Coordinates of C-alpha atoms and ligand atoms in Angstrom, one line a residue:
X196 CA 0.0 0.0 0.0
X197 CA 1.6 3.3 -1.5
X198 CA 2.3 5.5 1.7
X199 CA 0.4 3.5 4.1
X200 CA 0.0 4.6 7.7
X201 CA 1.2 1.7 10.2
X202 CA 0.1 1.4 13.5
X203 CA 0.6 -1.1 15.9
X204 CA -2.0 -1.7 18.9
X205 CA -2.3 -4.6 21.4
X206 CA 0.9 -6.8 19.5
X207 CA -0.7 -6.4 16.2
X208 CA 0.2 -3.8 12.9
X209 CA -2.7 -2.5 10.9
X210 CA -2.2 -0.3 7.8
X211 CA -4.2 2.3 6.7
X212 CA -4.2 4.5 3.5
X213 CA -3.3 8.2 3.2
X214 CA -4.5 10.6 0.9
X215 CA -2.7 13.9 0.2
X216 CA -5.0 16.8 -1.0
X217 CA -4.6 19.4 -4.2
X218 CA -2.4 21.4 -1.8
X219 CA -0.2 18.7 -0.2
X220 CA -2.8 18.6 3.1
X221 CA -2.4 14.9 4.1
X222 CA -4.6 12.6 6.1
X223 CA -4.8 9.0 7.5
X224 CA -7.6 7.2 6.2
X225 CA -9.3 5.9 9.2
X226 CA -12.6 4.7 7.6
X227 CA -11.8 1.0 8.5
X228 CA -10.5 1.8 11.9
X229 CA -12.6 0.6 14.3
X230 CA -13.8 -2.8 12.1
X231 CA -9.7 -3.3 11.9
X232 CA -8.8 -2.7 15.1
X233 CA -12.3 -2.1 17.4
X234 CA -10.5 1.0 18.6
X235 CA -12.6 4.6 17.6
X236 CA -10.3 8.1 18.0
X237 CA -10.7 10.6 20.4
X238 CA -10.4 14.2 18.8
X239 CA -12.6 16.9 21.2
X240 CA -13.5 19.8 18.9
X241 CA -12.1 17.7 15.8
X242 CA -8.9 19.7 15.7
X243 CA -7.2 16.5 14.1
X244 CA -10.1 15.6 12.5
X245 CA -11.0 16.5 8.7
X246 CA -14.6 15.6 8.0
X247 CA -14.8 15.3 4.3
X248 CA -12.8 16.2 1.4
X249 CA -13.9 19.6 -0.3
X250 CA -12.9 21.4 -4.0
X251 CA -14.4 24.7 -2.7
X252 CA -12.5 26.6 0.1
X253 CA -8.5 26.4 1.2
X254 CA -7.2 27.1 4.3
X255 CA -3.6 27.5 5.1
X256 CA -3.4 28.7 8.4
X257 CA 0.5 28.5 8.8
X258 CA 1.1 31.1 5.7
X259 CA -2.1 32.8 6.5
X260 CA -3.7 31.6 2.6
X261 CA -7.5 31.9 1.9
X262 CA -8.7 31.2 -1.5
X263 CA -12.1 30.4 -2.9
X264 CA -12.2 27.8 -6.0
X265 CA -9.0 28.8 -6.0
X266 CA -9.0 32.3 -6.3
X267 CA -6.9 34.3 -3.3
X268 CA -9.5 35.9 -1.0
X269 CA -7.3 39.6 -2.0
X270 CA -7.7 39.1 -5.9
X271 CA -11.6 38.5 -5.0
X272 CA -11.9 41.5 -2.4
X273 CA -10.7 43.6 -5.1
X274 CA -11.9 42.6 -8.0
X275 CA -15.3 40.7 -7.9
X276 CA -19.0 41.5 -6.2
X277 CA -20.4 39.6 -3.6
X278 CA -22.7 37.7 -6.3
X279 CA -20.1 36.8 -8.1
X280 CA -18.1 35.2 -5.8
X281 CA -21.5 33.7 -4.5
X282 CA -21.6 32.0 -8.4
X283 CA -18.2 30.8 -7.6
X284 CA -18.7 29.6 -4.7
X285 CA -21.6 27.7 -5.4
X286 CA -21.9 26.5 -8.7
X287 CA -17.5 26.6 -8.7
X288 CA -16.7 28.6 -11.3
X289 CA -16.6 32.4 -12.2
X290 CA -20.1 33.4 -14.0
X291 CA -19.7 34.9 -18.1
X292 CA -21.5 37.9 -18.1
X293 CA -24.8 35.9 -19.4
X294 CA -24.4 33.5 -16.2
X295 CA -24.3 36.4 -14.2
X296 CA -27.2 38.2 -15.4
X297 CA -29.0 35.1 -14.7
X298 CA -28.0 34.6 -11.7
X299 CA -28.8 38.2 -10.6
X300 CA -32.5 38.5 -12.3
X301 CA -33.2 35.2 -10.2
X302 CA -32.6 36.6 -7.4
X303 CA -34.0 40.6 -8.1
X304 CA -37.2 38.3 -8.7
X305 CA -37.1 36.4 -5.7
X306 CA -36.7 39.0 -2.8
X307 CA -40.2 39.4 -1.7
X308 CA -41.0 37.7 1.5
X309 CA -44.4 35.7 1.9
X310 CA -46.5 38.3 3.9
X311 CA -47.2 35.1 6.6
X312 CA -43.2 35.6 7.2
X313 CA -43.9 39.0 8.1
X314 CA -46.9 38.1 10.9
X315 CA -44.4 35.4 12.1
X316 CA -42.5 38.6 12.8
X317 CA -44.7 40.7 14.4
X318 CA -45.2 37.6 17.0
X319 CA -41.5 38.4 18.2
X320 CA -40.9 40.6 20.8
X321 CA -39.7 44.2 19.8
X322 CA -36.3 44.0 21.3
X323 CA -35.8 40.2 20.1
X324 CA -32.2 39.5 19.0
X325 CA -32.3 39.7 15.2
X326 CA -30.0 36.4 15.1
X327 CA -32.7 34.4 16.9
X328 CA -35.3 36.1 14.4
X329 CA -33.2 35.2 11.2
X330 CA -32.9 31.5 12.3
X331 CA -36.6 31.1 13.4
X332 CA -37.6 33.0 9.6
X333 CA -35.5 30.9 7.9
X334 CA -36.5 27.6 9.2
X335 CA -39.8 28.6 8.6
X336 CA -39.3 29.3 5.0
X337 CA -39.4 25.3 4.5
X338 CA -43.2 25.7 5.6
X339 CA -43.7 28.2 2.7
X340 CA -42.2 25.9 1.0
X341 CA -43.0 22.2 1.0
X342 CA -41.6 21.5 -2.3
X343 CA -38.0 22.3 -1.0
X344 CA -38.8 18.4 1.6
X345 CA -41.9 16.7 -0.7
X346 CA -41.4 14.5 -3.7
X347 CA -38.2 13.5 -5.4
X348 CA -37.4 16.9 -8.0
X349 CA -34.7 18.7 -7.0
X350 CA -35.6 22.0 -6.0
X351 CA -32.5 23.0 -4.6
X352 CA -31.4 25.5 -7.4
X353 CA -34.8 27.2 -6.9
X354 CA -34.1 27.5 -2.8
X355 CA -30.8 28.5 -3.2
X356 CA -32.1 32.3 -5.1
X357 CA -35.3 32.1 -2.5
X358 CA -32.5 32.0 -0.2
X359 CA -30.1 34.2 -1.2
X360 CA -32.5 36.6 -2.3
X361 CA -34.7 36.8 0.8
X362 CA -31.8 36.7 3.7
X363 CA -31.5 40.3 3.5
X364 CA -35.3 40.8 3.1
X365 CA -35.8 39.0 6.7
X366 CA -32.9 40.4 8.0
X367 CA -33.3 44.4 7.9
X368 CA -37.1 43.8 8.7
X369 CA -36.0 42.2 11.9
X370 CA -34.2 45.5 12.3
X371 CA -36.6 48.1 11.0
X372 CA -39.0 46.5 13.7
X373 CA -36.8 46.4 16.4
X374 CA -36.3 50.3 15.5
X375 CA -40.1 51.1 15.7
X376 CA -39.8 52.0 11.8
X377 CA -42.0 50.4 8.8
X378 CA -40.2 47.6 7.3
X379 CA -39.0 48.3 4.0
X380 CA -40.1 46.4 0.4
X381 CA -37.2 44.9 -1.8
X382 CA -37.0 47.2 -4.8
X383 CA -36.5 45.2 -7.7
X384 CA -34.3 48.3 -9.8
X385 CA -31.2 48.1 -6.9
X386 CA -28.6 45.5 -7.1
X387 CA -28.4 43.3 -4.1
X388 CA -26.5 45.6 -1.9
X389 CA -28.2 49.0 -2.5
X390 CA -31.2 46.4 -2.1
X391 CA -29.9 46.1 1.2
X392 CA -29.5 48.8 2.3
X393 CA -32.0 50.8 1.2
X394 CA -34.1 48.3 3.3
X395 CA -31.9 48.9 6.1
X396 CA -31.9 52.5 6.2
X397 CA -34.6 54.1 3.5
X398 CA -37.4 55.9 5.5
X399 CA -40.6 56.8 4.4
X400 CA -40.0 60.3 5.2
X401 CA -36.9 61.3 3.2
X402 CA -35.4 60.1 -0.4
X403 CA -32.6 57.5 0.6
X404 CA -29.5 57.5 -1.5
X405 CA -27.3 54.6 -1.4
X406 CA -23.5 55.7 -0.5
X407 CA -21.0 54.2 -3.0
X408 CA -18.5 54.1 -0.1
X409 CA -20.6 52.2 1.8
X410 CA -21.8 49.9 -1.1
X411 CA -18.2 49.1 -2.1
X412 CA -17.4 48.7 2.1
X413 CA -20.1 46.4 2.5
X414 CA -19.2 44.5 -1.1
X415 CA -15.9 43.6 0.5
X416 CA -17.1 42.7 4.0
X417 CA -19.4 40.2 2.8
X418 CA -16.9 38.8 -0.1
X419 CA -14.7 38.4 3.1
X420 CA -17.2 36.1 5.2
X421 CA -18.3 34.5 1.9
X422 CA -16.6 31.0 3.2
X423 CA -14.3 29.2 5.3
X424 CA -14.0 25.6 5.0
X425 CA -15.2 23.4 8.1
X426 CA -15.8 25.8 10.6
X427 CA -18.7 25.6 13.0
X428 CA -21.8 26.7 11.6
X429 CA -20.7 25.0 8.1
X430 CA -20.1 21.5 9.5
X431 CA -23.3 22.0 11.7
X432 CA -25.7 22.8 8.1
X433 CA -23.6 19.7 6.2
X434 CA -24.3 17.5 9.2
X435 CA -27.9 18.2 9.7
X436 CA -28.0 18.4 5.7
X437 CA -26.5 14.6 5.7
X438 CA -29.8 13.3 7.6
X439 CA -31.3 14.8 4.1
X440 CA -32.8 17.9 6.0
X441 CA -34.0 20.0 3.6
X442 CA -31.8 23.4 2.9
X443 CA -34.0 25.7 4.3
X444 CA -33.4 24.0 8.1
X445 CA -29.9 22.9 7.7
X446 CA -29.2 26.9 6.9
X447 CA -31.2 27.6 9.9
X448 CA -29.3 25.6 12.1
X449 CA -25.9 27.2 10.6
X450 CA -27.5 30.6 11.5
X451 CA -27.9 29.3 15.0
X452 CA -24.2 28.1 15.2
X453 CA -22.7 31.3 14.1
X454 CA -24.5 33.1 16.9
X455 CA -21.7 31.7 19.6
X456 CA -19.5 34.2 20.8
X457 CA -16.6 32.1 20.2
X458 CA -17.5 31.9 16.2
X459 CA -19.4 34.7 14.6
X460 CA -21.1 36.1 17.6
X461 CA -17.2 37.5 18.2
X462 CA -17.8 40.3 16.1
X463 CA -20.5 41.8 18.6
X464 CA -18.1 40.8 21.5
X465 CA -15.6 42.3 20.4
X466 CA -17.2 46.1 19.9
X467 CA -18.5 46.0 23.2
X468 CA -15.1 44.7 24.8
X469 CA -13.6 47.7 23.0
X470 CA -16.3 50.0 24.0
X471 CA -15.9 48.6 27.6
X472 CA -12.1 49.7 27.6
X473 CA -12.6 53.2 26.0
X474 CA -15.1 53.7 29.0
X475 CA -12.1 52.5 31.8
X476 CA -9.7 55.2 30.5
X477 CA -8.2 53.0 27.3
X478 CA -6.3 50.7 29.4
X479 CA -5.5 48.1 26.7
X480 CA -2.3 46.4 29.3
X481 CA -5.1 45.7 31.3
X482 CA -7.0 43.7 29.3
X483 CA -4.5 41.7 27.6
X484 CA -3.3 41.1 31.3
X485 CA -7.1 39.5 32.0
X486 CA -6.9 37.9 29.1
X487 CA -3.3 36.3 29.4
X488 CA -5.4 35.1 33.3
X489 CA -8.0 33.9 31.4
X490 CA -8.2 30.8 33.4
X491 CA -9.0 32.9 36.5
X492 CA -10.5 35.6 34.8
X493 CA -12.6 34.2 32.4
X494 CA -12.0 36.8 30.2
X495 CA -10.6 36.2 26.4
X496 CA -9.7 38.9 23.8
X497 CA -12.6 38.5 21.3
X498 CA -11.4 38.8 17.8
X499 CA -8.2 37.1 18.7
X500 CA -6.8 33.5 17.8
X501 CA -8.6 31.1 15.5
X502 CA -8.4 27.3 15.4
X503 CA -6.4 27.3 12.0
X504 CA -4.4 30.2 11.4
X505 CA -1.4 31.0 13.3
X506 CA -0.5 33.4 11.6
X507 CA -2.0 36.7 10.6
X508 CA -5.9 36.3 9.2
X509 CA -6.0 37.5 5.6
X510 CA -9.4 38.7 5.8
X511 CA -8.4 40.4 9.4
X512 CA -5.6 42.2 7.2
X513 CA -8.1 43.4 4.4
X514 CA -10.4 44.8 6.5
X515 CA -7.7 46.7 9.1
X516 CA -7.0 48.3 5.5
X517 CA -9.9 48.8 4.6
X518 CA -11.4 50.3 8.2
X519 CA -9.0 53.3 7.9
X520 CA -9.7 53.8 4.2
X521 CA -13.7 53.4 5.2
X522 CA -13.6 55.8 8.0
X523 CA -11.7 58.8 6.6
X524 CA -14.0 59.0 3.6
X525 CA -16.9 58.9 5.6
X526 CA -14.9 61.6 7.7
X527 CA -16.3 58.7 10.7
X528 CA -13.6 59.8 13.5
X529 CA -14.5 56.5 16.2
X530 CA -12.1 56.6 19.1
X531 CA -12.4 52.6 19.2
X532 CA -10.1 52.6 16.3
X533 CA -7.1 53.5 17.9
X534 CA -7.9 51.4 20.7
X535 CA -7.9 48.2 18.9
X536 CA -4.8 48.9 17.2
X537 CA -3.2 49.7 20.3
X538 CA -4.7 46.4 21.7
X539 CA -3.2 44.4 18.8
X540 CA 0.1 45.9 19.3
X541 CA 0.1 45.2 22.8
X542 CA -1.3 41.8 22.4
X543 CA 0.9 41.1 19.8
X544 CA 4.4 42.0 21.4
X545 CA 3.5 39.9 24.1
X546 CA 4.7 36.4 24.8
X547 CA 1.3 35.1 25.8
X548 CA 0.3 35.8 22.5
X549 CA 3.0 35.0 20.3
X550 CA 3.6 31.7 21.9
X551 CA -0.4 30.6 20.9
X552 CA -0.1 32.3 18.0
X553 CA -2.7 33.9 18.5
X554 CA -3.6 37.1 16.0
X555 CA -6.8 39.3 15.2
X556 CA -9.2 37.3 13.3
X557 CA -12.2 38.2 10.5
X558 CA -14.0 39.6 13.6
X559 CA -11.5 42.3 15.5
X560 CA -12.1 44.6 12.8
X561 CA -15.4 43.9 10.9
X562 CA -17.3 45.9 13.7
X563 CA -15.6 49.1 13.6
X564 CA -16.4 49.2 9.7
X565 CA -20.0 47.6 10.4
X566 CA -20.4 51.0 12.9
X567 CA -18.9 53.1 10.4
X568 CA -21.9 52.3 8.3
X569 CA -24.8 52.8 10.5
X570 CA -24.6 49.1 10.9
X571 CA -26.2 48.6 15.3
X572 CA -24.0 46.4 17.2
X573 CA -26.4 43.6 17.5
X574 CA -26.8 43.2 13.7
X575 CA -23.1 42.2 13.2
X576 CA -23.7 38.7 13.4
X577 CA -26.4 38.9 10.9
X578 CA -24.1 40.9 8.4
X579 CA -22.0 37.6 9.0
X580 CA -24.3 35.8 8.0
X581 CA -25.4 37.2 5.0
X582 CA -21.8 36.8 3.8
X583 CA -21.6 33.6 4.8
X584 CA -24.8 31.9 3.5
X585 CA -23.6 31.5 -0.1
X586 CA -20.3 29.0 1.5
X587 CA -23.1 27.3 3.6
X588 CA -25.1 26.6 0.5
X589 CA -21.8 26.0 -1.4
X590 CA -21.0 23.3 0.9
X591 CA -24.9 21.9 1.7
X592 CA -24.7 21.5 -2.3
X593 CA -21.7 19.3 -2.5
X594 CA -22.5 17.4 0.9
X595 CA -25.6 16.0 -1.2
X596 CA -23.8 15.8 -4.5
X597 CA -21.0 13.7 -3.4
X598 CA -23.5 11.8 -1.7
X599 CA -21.8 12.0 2.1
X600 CA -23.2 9.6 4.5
X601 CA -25.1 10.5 7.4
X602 CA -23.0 12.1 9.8
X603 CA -22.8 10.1 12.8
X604 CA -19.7 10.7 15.4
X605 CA -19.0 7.7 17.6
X606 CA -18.2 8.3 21.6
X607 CA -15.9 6.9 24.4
X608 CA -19.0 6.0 27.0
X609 CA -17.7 7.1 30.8
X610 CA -21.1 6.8 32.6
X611 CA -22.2 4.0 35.0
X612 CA -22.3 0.6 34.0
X613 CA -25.2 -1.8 34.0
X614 CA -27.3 -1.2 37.5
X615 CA -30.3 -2.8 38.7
X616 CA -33.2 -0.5 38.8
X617 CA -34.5 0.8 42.2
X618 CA -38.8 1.4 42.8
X619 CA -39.0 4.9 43.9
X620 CA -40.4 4.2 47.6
X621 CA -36.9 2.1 48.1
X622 CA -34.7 5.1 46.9
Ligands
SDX851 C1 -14.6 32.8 13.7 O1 -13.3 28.2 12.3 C2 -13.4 29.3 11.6 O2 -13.0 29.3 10.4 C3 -14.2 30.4 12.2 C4 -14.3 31.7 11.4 C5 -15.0 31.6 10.1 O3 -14.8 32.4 9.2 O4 -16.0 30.7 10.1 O5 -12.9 32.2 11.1 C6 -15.0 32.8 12.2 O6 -15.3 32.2 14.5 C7 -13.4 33.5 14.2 C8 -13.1 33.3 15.7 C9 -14.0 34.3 16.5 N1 -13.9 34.0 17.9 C10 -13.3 34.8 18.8 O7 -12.7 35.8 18.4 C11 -13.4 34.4 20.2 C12 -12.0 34.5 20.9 N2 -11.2 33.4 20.4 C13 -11.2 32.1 21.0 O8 -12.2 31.8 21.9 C14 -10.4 31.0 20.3 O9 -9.2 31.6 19.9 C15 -11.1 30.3 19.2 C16 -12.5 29.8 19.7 C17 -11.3 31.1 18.0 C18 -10.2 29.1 18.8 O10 -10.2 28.3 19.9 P1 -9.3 26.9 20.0 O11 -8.7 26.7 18.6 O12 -10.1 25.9 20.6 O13 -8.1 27.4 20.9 P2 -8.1 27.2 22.4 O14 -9.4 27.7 23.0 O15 -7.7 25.8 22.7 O16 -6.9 28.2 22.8 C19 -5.6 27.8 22.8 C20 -4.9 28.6 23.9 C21 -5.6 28.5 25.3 O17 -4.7 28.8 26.3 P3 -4.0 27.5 27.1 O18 -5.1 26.6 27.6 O19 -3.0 26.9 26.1 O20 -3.2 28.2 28.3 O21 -5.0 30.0 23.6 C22 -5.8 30.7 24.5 C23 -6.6 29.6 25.3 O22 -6.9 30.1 26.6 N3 -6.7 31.6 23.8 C24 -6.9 32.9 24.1 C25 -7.7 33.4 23.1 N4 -8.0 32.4 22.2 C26 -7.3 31.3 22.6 N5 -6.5 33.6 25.2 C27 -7.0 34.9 25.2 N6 -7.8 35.4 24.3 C28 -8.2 34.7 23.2 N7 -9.0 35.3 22.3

């Protein structure tokens, strides 16, 4: 067996096969393990663990790499539109210009919201976190739509423009309620961004003119969230997408993973961390001290270290850029700025840090842009999420396509063993 890995367990070898990937990533074939050997592996948070093999996004987090189909995540940023790279992403290849059109008029077409989705709104409460609205919404869109779980045709192609075309819909509704404002109709003559915001911010009383600063902020912001291989709300929509969970749900539950301050709820976090040490007098040395005593404070860095790179983030690079460039054309002046770089310069020099390798990631920056753009604080995890739902969809589509088993983890069972059960009135 070319390569084979050899282990030897209880006095007997076993080989297994490895596989090396398009980029030289290389893995141990374990699929036999257990019928081999009767030995399962132990890997808590799967950092050793790849779950499948995937031709859409590449990770390397030693040189700090992120490409999408191949394409480097700074040629895309600076080149392409978010729908674009949503075409790439999900059907794997740059759109001609007739593609594209396509793709677009689908989803211009597609960005009303049944008016039921709007009285399944008004049952929220006012102040109700627009991540647990956009989940709930979402999952319900399989109601409004039976045909995306009944029969056998394939309607995926249709849910994936009802999708991407009514994300933003649900999502600045959630805000324009939460603001006391009437919600905002999709208008059909914007492309999807001045869509957005014109949703987002248009009010009935004034003519609302989209910003091109902001359009071409926002553009890059969501290109950057666009996809990221296995991370935690992506394995959690291909796993509950394996059971053959419609898309609709398996999104949902993705929306519900991002929400965790450790993943994309860090974006939030990390504004109101920075906000917390402009209000103590700017203190950063304080903070990294907390966070370098994390095991008695409690308290982490938000926007710092990531599971894979250790090394700088690309997209955390882009956007530093970018957030000065953003800022001083908007002539936005936001004292939080200066904080964080002098937070990542402290953090950075120290050995704490650098020994973890840990560096800002996609979320230390995003907010202060997010802000820049009107965007409130507790809508920065849905702005993640409306850059990231084209690399959920991407990878819920080749999950079915390459016909991936269900995904079913085995355990290491630590509990009790067999006991004799007790009536009540003896216990
Ligand atoms: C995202 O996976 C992805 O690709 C995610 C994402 C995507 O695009 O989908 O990139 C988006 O989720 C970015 C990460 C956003 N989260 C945060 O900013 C929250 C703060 N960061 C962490 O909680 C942490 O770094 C994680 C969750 C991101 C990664 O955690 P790991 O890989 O499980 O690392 P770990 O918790 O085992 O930490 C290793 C060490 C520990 O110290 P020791 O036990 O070795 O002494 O580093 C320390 C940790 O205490 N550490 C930190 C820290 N992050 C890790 N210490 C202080 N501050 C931090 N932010």
């Amino acid at each position: 067996m070319a390569n084979a890995a050899e282990l030897t367990v209880d006095g007997k070898s076993y080989s297994f096969p490895t596989l090396e990937g398009s980029e030289h990533e290389k893995a141990f074939d374990i699929s036999s393990l257990r019928d081999q050997t009767g030995y399962v592996t132990l890997d808590r948070g799967y950092k050793n663990t790849g779950a499948t093999k995937s031709a859409i996004t590449f990770l390397n987090g030693e040189e700090g790499i992120l490409r999408y189909r191949g394409y480097s995540i700074e040629d895309l940023a600076a080149k392409a539109s978010f729908l674009e790279v949503a075409y790439l992403l999900i059907y794997g290849e740059l759109p001609t210009q007739e593609q594209f059109s396509e793709f677009e008029n689908a989803i211009r077409r597609h960005t009303l919201v049944n008016e039921g989705m709007r009285k399944m709104l008004e049952g929220f409460p006012i102040n109700a976190h627009p991540m647990s609205v956009l989940a709930s919404l979402v999952s319900g869109m399989s109601a409004f739509y039976p045909d995306s779980y009944e029969g056998t045709t394939d309607t995926s192609d249709r849910d994936i423009i009802r999708l991407m075309a009514k994300l933003p819909t649900i999502a600045t509704w959630s805000y324009k309620r939460s603001q006391g404002h009437p919600i905002n109709y999709p208008q059909n003559n914007l492309d999807y961004i001045q869509n957005f915001l014109h949703m987002m911010f248009a009010l009935p009383v004034e003519d609302y003119t989209v910003d091109p600063v902001i359009a071409e902020a926002l553009n890059i912001l969501l290109i950057l969230h666009a996809d990221h291989e296995q991370n935690c709300s992506t394995s959690t929509v291909r796993l509950v997408g394996s059971s053959q969970a419609n898309l609709y749900s398996s999104i949902s539950a993705g929306i519900s993973a991002l929400w965790g301050p450790l993943h994309g709820g860090a974006n939030q976090e990390v504004i109101e961390m920075l906000e917390e040490i402009k209000a103590g007098g700017g203190d950063v040395a304080k903070y990294v001290d907390m966070a370098k005593n994390a095991k008695t404070t409690g308290f982490r860095l938000f926007g710092f270290g990531h599971r894979v790179y250790k090394n700088f983030d690309p997209r955390a690079k882009i956007i530093k850029k970018a957030a000065d460039d953003v800022l001083s054309k908007l002539g936005v002046n936001d004292p939080v700025l200066e904080i964080a770089k002098g937070l990542e310069e402290a953090a950075l020099n120290d050995e704490y840090f650098i020994s973890r390798k840990l560096y800002p990631n996609v979320d230390f920056y995003s907010g202060i842009i997010y802000r820049a753009l009107g965007i409130p604080t507790n809508m920065f995890t849905v702005m993640f999420a409306i850059g990231r739902l084209p690399g959920w969809i991407a990878q819920w589509k080749e999950m079915r396509e390459t016909k991936e088993p269900i995904g079913r983890p085995r355990q290491i069972y630590v509990g009790s063993e067999l006991r004799e059960f007790v009536p009540m009135e003896n216990r």
